[in-house]
Coordinates of C-alpha atoms and ligand atoms in Angstrom, one line a residue:
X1 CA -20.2 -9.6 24.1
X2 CA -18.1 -7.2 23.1
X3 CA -17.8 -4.6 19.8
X4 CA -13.9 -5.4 18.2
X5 CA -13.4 -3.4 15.7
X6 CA -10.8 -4.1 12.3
X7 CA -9.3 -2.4 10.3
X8 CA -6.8 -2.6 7.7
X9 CA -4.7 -0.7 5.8
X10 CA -1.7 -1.7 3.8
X11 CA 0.7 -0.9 1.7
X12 CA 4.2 -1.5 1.6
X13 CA 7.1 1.2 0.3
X14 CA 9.5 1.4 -1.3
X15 CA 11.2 4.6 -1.1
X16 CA 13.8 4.3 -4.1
X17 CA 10.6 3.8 -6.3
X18 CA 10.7 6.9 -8.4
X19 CA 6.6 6.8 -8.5
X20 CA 5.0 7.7 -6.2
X21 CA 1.9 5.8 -4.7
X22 CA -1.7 7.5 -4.8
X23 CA -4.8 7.1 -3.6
X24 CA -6.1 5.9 -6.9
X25 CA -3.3 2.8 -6.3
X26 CA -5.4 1.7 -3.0
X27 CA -8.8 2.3 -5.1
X28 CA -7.6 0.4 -7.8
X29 CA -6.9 -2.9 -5.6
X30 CA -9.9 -2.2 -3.0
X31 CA -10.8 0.3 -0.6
X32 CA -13.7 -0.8 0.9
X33 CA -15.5 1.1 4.0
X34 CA -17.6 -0.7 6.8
X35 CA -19.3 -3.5 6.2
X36 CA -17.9 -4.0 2.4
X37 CA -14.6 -4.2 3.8
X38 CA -15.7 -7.8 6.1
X39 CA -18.0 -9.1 3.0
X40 CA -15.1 -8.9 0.3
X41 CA -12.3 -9.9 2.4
X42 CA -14.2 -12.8 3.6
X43 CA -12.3 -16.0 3.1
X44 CA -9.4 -14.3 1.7
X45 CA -5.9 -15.3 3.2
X46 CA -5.7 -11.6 4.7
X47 CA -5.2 -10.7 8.0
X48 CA -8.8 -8.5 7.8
X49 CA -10.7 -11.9 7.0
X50 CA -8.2 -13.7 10.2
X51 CA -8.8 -11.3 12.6
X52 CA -13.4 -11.0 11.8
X53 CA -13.2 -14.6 11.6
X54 CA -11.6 -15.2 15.0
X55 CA -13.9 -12.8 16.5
X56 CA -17.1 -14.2 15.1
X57 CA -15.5 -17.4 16.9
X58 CA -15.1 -15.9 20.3
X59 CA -18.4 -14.6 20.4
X60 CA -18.0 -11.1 19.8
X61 CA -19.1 -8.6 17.3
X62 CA -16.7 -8.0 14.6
X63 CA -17.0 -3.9 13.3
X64 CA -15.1 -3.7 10.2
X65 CA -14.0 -0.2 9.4
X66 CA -11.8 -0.1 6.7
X67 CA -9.6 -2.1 4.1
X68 CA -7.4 -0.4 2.0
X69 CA -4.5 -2.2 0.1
X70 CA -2.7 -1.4 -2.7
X71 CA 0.4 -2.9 -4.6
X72 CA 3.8 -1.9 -2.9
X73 CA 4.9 1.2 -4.5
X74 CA 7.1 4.5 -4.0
X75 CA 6.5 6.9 -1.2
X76 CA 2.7 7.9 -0.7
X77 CA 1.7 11.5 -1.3
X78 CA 0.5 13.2 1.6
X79 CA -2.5 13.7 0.2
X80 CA -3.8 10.5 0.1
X81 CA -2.3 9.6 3.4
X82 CA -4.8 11.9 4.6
X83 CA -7.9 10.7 3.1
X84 CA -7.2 7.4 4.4
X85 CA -6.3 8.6 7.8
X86 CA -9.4 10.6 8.0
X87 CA -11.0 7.8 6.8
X88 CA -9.9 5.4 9.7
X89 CA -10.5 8.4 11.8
X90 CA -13.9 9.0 11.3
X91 CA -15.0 5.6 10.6
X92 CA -13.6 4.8 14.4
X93 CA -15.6 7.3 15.5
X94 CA -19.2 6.7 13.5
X95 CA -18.7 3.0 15.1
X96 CA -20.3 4.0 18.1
X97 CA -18.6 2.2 21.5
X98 CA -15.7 0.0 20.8
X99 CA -14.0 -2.2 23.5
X100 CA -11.0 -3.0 21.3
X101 CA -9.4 -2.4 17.8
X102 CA -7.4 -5.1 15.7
X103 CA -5.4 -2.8 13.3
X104 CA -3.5 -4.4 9.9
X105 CA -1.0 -2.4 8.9
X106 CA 1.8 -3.4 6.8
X107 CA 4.6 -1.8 9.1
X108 CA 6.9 -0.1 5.9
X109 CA 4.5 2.4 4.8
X110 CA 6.0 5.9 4.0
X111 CA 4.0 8.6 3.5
X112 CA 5.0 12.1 2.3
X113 CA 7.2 13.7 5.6
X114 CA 6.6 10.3 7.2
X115 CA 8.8 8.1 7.6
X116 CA 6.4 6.2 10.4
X117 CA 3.4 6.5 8.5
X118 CA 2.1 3.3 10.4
X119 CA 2.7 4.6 13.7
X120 CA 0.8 7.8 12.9
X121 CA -2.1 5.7 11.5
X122 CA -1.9 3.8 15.4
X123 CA -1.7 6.6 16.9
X124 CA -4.8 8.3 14.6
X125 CA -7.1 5.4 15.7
X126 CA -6.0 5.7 19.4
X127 CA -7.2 9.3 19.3
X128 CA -10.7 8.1 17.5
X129 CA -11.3 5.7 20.7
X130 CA -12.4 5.6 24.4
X131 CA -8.9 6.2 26.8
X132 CA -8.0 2.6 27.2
X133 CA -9.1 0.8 24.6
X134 CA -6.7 -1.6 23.4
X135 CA -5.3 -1.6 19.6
X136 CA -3.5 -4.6 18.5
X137 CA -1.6 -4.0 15.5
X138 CA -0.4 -7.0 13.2
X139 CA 2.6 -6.4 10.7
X140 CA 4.3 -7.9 7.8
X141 CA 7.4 -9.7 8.2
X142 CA 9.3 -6.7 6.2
X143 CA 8.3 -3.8 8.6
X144 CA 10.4 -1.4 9.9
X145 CA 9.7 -1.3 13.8
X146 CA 9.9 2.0 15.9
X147 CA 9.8 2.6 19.3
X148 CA 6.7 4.7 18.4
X149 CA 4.7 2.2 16.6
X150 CA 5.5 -0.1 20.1
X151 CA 4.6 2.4 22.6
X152 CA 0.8 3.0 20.4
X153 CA 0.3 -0.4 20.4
X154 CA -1.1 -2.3 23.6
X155 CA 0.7 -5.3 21.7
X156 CA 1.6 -6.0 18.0
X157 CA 2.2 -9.1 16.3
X158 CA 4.1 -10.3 12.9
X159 CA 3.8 -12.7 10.3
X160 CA 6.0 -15.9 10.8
X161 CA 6.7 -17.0 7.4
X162 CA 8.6 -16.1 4.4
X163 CA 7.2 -16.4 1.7
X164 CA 4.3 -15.1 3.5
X165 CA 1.2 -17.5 3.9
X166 CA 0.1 -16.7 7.6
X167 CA -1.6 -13.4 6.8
X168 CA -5.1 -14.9 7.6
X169 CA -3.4 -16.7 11.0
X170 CA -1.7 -13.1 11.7
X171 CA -4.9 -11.5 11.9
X172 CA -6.4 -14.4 14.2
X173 CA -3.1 -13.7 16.7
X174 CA -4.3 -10.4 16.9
X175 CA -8.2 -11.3 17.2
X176 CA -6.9 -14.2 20.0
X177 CA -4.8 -10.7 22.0
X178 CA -7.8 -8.5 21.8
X179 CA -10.1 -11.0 22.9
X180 CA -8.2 -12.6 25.7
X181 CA -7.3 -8.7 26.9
X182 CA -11.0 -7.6 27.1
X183 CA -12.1 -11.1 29.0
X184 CA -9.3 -9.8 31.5
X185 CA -7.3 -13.3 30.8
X186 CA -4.7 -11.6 29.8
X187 CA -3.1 -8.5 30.1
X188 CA -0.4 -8.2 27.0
X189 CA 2.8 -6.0 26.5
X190 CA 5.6 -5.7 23.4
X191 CA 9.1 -5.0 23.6
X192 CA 11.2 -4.2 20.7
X193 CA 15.0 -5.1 20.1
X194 CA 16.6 -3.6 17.2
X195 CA 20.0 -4.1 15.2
X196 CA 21.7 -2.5 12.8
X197 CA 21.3 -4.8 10.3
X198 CA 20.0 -5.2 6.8
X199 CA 19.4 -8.6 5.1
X200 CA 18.6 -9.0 1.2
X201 CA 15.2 -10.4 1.4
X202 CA 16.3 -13.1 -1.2
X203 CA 18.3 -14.3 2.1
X204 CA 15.2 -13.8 4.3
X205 CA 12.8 -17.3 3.6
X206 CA 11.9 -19.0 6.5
X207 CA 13.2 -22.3 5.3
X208 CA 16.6 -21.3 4.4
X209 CA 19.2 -22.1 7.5
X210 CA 19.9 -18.6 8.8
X211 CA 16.3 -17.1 9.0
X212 CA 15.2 -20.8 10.2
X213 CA 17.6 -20.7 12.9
X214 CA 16.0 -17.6 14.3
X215 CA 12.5 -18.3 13.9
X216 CA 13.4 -22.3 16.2
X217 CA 14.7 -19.7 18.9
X218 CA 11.5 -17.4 18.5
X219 CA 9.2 -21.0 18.6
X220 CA 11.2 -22.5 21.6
X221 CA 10.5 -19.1 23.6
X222 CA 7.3 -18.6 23.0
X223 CA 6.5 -20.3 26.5
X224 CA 5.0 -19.6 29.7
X225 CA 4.8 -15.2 29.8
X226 CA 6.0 -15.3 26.4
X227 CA 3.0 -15.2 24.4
X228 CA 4.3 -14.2 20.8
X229 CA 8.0 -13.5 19.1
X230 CA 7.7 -12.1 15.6
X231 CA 10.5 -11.6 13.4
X232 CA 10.9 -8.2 11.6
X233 CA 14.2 -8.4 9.0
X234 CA 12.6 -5.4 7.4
X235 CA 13.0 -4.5 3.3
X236 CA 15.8 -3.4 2.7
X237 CA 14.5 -1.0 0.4
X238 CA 13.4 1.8 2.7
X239 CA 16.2 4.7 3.2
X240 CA 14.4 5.9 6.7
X241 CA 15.8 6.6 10.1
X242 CA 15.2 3.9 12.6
X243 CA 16.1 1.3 9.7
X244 CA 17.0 -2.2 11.3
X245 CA 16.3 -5.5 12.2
X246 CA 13.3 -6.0 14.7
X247 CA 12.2 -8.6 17.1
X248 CA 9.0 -8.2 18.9
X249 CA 8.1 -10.4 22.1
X250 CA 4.7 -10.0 22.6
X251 CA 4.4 -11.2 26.5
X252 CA 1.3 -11.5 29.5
X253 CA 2.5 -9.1 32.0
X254 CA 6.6 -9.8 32.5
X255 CA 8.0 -7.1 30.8
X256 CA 11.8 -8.2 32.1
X257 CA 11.4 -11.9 30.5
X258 CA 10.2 -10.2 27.2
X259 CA 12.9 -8.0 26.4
X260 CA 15.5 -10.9 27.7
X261 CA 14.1 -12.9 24.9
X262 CA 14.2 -9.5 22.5
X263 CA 18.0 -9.2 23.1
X264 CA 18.9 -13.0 22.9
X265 CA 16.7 -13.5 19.6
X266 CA 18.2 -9.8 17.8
X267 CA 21.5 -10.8 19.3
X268 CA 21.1 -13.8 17.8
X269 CA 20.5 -12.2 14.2
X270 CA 23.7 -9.8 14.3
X271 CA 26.1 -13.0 15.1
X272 CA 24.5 -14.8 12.0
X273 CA 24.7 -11.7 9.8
X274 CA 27.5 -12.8 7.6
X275 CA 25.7 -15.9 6.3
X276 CA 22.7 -13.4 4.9
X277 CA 24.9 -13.0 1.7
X278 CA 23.1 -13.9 -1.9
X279 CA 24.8 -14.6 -4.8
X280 CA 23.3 -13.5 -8.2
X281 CA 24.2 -14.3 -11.7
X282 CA 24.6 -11.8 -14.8
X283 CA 21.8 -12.3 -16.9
X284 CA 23.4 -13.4 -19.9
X285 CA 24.9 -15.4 -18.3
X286 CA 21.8 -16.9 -16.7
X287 CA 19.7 -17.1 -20.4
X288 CA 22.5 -18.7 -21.8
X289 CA 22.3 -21.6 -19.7
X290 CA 18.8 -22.8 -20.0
X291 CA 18.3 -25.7 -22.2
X292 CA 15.2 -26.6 -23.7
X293 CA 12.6 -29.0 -22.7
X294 CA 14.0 -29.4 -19.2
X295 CA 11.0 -28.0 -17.3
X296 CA 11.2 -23.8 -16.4
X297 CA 13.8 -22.4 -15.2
X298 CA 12.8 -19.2 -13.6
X299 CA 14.5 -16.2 -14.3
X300 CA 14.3 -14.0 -10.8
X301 CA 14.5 -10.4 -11.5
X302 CA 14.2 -9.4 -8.0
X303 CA 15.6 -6.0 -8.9
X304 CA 12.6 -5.1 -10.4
X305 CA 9.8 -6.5 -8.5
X306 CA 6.5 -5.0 -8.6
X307 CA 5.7 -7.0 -4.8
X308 CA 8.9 -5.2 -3.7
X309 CA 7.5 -1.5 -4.7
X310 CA 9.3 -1.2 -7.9
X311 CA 8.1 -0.1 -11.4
X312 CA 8.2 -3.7 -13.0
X313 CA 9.1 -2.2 -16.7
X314 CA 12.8 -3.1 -16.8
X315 CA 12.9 -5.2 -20.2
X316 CA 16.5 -6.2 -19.5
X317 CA 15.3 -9.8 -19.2
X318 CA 13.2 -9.8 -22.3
X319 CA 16.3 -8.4 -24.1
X320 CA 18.6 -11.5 -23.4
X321 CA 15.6 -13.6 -24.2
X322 CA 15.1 -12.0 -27.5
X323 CA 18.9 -13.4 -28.1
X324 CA 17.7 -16.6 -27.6
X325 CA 14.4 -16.1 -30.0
X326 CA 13.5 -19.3 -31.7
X327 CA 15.8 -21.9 -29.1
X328 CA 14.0 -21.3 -26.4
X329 CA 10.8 -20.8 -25.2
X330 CA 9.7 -18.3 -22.3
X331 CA 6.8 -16.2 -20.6
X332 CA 7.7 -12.8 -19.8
X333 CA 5.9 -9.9 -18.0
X334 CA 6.3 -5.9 -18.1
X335 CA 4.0 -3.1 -17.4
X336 CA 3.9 -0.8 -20.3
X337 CA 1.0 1.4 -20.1
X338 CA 2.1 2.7 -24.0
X339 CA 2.6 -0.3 -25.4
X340 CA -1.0 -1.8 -24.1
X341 CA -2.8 1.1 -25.5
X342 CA -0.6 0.1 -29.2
X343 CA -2.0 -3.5 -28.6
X344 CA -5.8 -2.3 -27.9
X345 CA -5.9 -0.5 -31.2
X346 CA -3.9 -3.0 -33.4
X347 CA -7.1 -5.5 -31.9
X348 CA -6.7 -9.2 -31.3
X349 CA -4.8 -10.8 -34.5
X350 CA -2.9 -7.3 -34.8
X351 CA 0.8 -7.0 -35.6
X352 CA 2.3 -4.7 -33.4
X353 CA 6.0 -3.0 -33.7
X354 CA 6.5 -1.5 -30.3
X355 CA 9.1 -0.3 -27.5
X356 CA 8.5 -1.8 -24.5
X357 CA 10.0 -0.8 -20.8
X358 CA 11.6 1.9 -19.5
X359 CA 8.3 3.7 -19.4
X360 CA 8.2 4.6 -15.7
X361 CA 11.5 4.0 -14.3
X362 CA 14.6 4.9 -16.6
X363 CA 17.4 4.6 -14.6
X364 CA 18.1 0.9 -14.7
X365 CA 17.5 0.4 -18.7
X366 CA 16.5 1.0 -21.7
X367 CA 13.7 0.5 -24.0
X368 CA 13.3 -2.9 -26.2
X369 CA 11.7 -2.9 -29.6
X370 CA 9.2 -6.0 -30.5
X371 CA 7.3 -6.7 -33.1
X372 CA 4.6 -9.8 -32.4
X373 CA 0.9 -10.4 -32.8
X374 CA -1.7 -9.6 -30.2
X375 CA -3.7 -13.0 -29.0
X376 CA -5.0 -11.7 -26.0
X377 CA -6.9 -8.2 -24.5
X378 CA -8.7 -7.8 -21.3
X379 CA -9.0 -5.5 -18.5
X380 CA -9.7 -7.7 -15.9
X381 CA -8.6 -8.3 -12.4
X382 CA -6.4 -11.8 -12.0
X383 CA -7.7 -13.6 -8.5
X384 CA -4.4 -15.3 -6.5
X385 CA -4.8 -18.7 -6.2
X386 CA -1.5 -20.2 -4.4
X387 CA -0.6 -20.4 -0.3
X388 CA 0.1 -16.1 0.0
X389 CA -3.0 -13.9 0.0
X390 CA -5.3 -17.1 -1.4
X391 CA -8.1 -15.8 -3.0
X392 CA -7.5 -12.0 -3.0
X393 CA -8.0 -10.1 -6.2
X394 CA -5.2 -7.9 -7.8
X395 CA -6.0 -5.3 -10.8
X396 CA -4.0 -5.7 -13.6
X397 CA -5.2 -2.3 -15.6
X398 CA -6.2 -3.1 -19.3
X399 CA -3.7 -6.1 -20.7
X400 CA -2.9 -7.8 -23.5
X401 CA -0.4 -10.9 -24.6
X402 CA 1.7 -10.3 -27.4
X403 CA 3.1 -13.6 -29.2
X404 CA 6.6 -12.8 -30.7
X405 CA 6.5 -15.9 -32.9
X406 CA 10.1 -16.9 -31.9
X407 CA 8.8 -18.9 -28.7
X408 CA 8.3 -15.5 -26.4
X409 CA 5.3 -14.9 -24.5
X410 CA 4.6 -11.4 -23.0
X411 CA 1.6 -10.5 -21.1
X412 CA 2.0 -6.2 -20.8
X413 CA -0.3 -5.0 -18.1
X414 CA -0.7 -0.9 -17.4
X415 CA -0.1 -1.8 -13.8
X416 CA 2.3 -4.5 -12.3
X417 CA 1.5 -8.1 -12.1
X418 CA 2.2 -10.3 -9.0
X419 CA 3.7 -12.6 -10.5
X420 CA 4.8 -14.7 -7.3
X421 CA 2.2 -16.2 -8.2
X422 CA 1.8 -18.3 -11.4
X423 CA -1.9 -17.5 -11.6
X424 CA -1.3 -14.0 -13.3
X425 CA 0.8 -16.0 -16.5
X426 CA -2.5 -18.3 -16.4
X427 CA -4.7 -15.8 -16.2
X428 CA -3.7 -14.4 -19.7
X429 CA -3.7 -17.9 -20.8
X430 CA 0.5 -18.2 -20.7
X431 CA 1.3 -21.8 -19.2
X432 CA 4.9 -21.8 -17.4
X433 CA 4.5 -25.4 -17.3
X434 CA 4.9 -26.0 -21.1
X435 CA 7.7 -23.0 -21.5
X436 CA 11.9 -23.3 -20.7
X437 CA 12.3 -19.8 -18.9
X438 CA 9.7 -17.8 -17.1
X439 CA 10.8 -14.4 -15.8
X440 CA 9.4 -14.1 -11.9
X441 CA 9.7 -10.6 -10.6
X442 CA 10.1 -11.4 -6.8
X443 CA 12.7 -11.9 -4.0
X444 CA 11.7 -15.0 -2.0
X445 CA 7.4 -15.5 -2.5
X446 CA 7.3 -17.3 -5.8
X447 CA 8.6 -20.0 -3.9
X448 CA 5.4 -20.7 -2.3
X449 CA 3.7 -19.5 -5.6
X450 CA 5.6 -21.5 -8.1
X451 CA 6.3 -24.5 -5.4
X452 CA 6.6 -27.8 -7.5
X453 CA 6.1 -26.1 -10.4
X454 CA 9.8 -25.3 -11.2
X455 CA 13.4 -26.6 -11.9
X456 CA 15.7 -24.1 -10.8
X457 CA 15.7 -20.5 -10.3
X458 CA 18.1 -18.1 -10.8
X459 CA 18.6 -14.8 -9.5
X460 CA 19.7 -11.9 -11.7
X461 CA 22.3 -9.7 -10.7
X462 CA 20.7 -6.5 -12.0
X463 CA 20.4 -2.8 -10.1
X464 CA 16.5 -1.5 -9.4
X465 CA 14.5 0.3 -6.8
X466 CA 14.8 -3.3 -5.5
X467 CA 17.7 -4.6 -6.1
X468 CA 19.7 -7.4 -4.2
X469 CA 22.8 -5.8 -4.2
X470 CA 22.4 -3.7 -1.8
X471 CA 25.6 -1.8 -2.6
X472 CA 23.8 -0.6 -5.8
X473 CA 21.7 1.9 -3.5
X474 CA 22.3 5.3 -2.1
X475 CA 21.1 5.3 1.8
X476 CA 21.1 9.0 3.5
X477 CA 18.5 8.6 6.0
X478 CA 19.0 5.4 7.3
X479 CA 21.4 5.1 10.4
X480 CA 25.0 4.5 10.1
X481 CA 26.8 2.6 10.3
X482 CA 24.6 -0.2 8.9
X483 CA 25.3 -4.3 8.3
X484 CA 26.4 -5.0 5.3
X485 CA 27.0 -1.4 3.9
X486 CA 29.2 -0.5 6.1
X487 CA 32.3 -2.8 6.3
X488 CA 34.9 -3.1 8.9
X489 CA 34.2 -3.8 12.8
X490 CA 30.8 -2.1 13.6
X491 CA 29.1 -1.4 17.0
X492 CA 25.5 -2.3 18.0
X493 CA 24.9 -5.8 18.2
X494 CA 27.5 -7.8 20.5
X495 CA 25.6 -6.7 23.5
X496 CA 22.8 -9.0 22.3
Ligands
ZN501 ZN1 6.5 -8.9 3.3

């Protein structure tokens, strides 16, 4: 039997955020040491709770070391990349002898002067262990890979889907490499091939034709040697060097086959990369349509998405609906730390005349003024109930729901709501079921949230730290040229 140790730290960044991410961000959402991290993660959708599982199965003894996740956010000050760096340091080390390490790490985490804050964490816990011990690193679908994240990794493996709900069988493909590697059945590599290519995660989902396409190719070679290929379109939302589309083959000992597979699947992905385009619609334009009683329509302020790192207080969507106050009827969400405190002290059954948005991020809009009463205040955590992350708990700050009276439900939280998922309207007792328009902030995962549950949605053409229109954003550390950015013929890809 042998000691595998997990670990798992995550967060993904977004570097045109204008916040940045703390350590109080990762305390706020759970950072659990030892054996708190396995017990609260247990049957949780999460790649820590995949991985312990699978290694319970097999026989061996899970060591969990750390879990630390927070809400994606701007870049991460240095400081607190060093606590938890120490942190997975030194708990690697107070394990006592470890025969192999399963490492969750999100794979677009930037910390303060680094821009491969992930492959410095790898290569942290490599330092912490025996020579030789292996570290299998798992990654979410929007990572940006590097050749050094590759080369600290004995192998590293991706999530499949988009919208994401394979974290939990993401961590078992990790647990299955370890294990396999320290029985001596196997004896795994990964290759990387990149692409200068950026995709608008709206344009990313697994189901949709292009994205499909790939993942059929990545399926059908995943055969003999071949014991993995994971997808990596990255976020587009990360201005770093090295920025590109990734494919990793994960393979038992033939290097060659692997990175034929690499280069046929990424060349694959830069032929298709004209049919990644989105196509959002204005926002009035979008709010004028909806007609009543027709189920919800969701309103998909991507730009803005608190999943996506960015500050979820741009109130342009609650603006048009106010223009459509009393026709209409729609649940709406912001984080506005101000306006919560002026809801607290007004008290439940309070009228309440305040600005909302705009609070932390003021490029992108302006402030809206509301007057409604408060029927709702809590400060407690809302737990995810649909496909992604199932049964993981996110903190919401204090909250409260403020009824506008004119058919206009907003839930204001002092920090950002997933709400992917409709269990964070529910939560604060706003049904999207019995309203017209419900504003999502998210690119792609409310479709697995909201599945069913929905009769169209509509993205919004808007600018933010994560926008669609990728035009809308300044890039000066990313390599050039760069799919779609750059027009005109572009080298890179026709090798593949
Ligand atoms: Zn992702």
């Amino acid at each position: 039997m042998g000691r595998i140790a997990v670990a798992s730290i995550i967060q993904e960044t977004n570097t045109f955020s204008p916040q940045p991410s703390t350590l109080d961000d990762f305390v706020a959402q759970g950072y659990w040491r030892g054996v708190e991290a396995a017990d609260r993660s247990a049957g949780t959708n999460t790649e820590i709770a995949g991985a312990i599982a699978h290694v319970h199965r097999s026989g061996h003894q899970p060591v969990p070391i750390v879990r630390a996740w927070a809400m994606s956010g701007g870049v991460l000050t240095a400081r607190a990349f060093a606590v938890l760096r120490g942190q997975l340091f030194d708990g690697l080390i107070g394990a006592g002898p470890l025969d192999a390490l399963v490492l969750c790490l999100h794979g677009a985490l930037v910390a303060e002067g680094e821009p491969a804050a992930d492959a410095v964490l790898a290569e942290t816990a490599r330092a912490a262990l025996r020579p030789g011990t292996p570290v299998i690193v798992t990654h979410d679908l929007h990572a940006n890979l590097t050749g050094r994240i590759v080369a600290a990794a004995d192998a590293l493996v991706g999530f499949h889907t988009y919208p994401h709900i394979d974290q939990g069988d993401t961590g078992r493909r990790g647990a299955v490499l370890a294990v396999d590697l320290l029985a001596g059945r196997k004896r795994p590599g990964t290759v990387l091939a990149k692409r200068p290519l950026l995709i608008p995660a709206e344009a990313q989902a697994i189901a949709d034709p292009p994205m499909g396409a790939l993942r059929r190719l990545a399926d059908e070679a995943t055969v003999g040697p071949i014991l993995d290929v994971s997808l990596f379109p990255v976020q587009p939302w990360l201005d770093v060097p090295e920025l590109g589309f990734g494919v990793t083959v994960t393979h038992d000992g033939d290097e060659a086959a692997a990175r034929a597979v690499a280069d046929r699947i990424a060349g694959a992905a830069w032929a298709a990369r004209e049919s990644f385009a989105v196509h959002p619609v204005p926002v009035d334009d979008a709010v004028a349509a909806i007609r009543p009683g027709r189920g919800p329509v969701l309103l998909v302020q991507s730009a803005d998405s608190p999943t996506a790192g960015a500050t979820a207080d741009s109130a342009v969507v609650v603006a048009a609906l106010l223009k459509r106050a009393g026709e209409i009827r729609a649940v709406a969400t912001l984080v506005d730390a101000p306006a919560v405190d002026a809801c607290h002290r007004a008290g439940i059954g309070g009228l309440v005349n305040t600005p909302i948005g705009a609070t932390l991020d003021r490029r992108w809009s302006e402030p809206v003024r509301v007057t409604g009463t408060v029927t709702r205040l809590a400060a407690d955590p809302v737990v995810l109930t649909g496909d992604s992350m199932t049964g993981q708990t996110v903190a919401l700050g204090r909250w409260a729901v403020l009824d506008t009276g004119s058919g206009l439900g907003l839930l204001l939280t002092e920090r950002p709501a997933p709400t992917f998922d409709p269990a964070g309207y529910r939560h604060a007792g706003l049904e999207p079921a019995d309203v017209d328009a419900v504003l999502v902030r998210s690119a792609t995962m409310y479709r697995a949230g909201f599945a069913g549950q929905y009769a169209e949605a509509v993205l919004l053409d808007l600018p933010g730290a994560s926008t669609p229109r990728l035009d809308y954003l300044t890039f000066q550390h990313a390599p050039r040229p760069l799919f779609p950015l750059d027009p005109g013929p572009l080298q890179g890809g026709e090798d593949g």
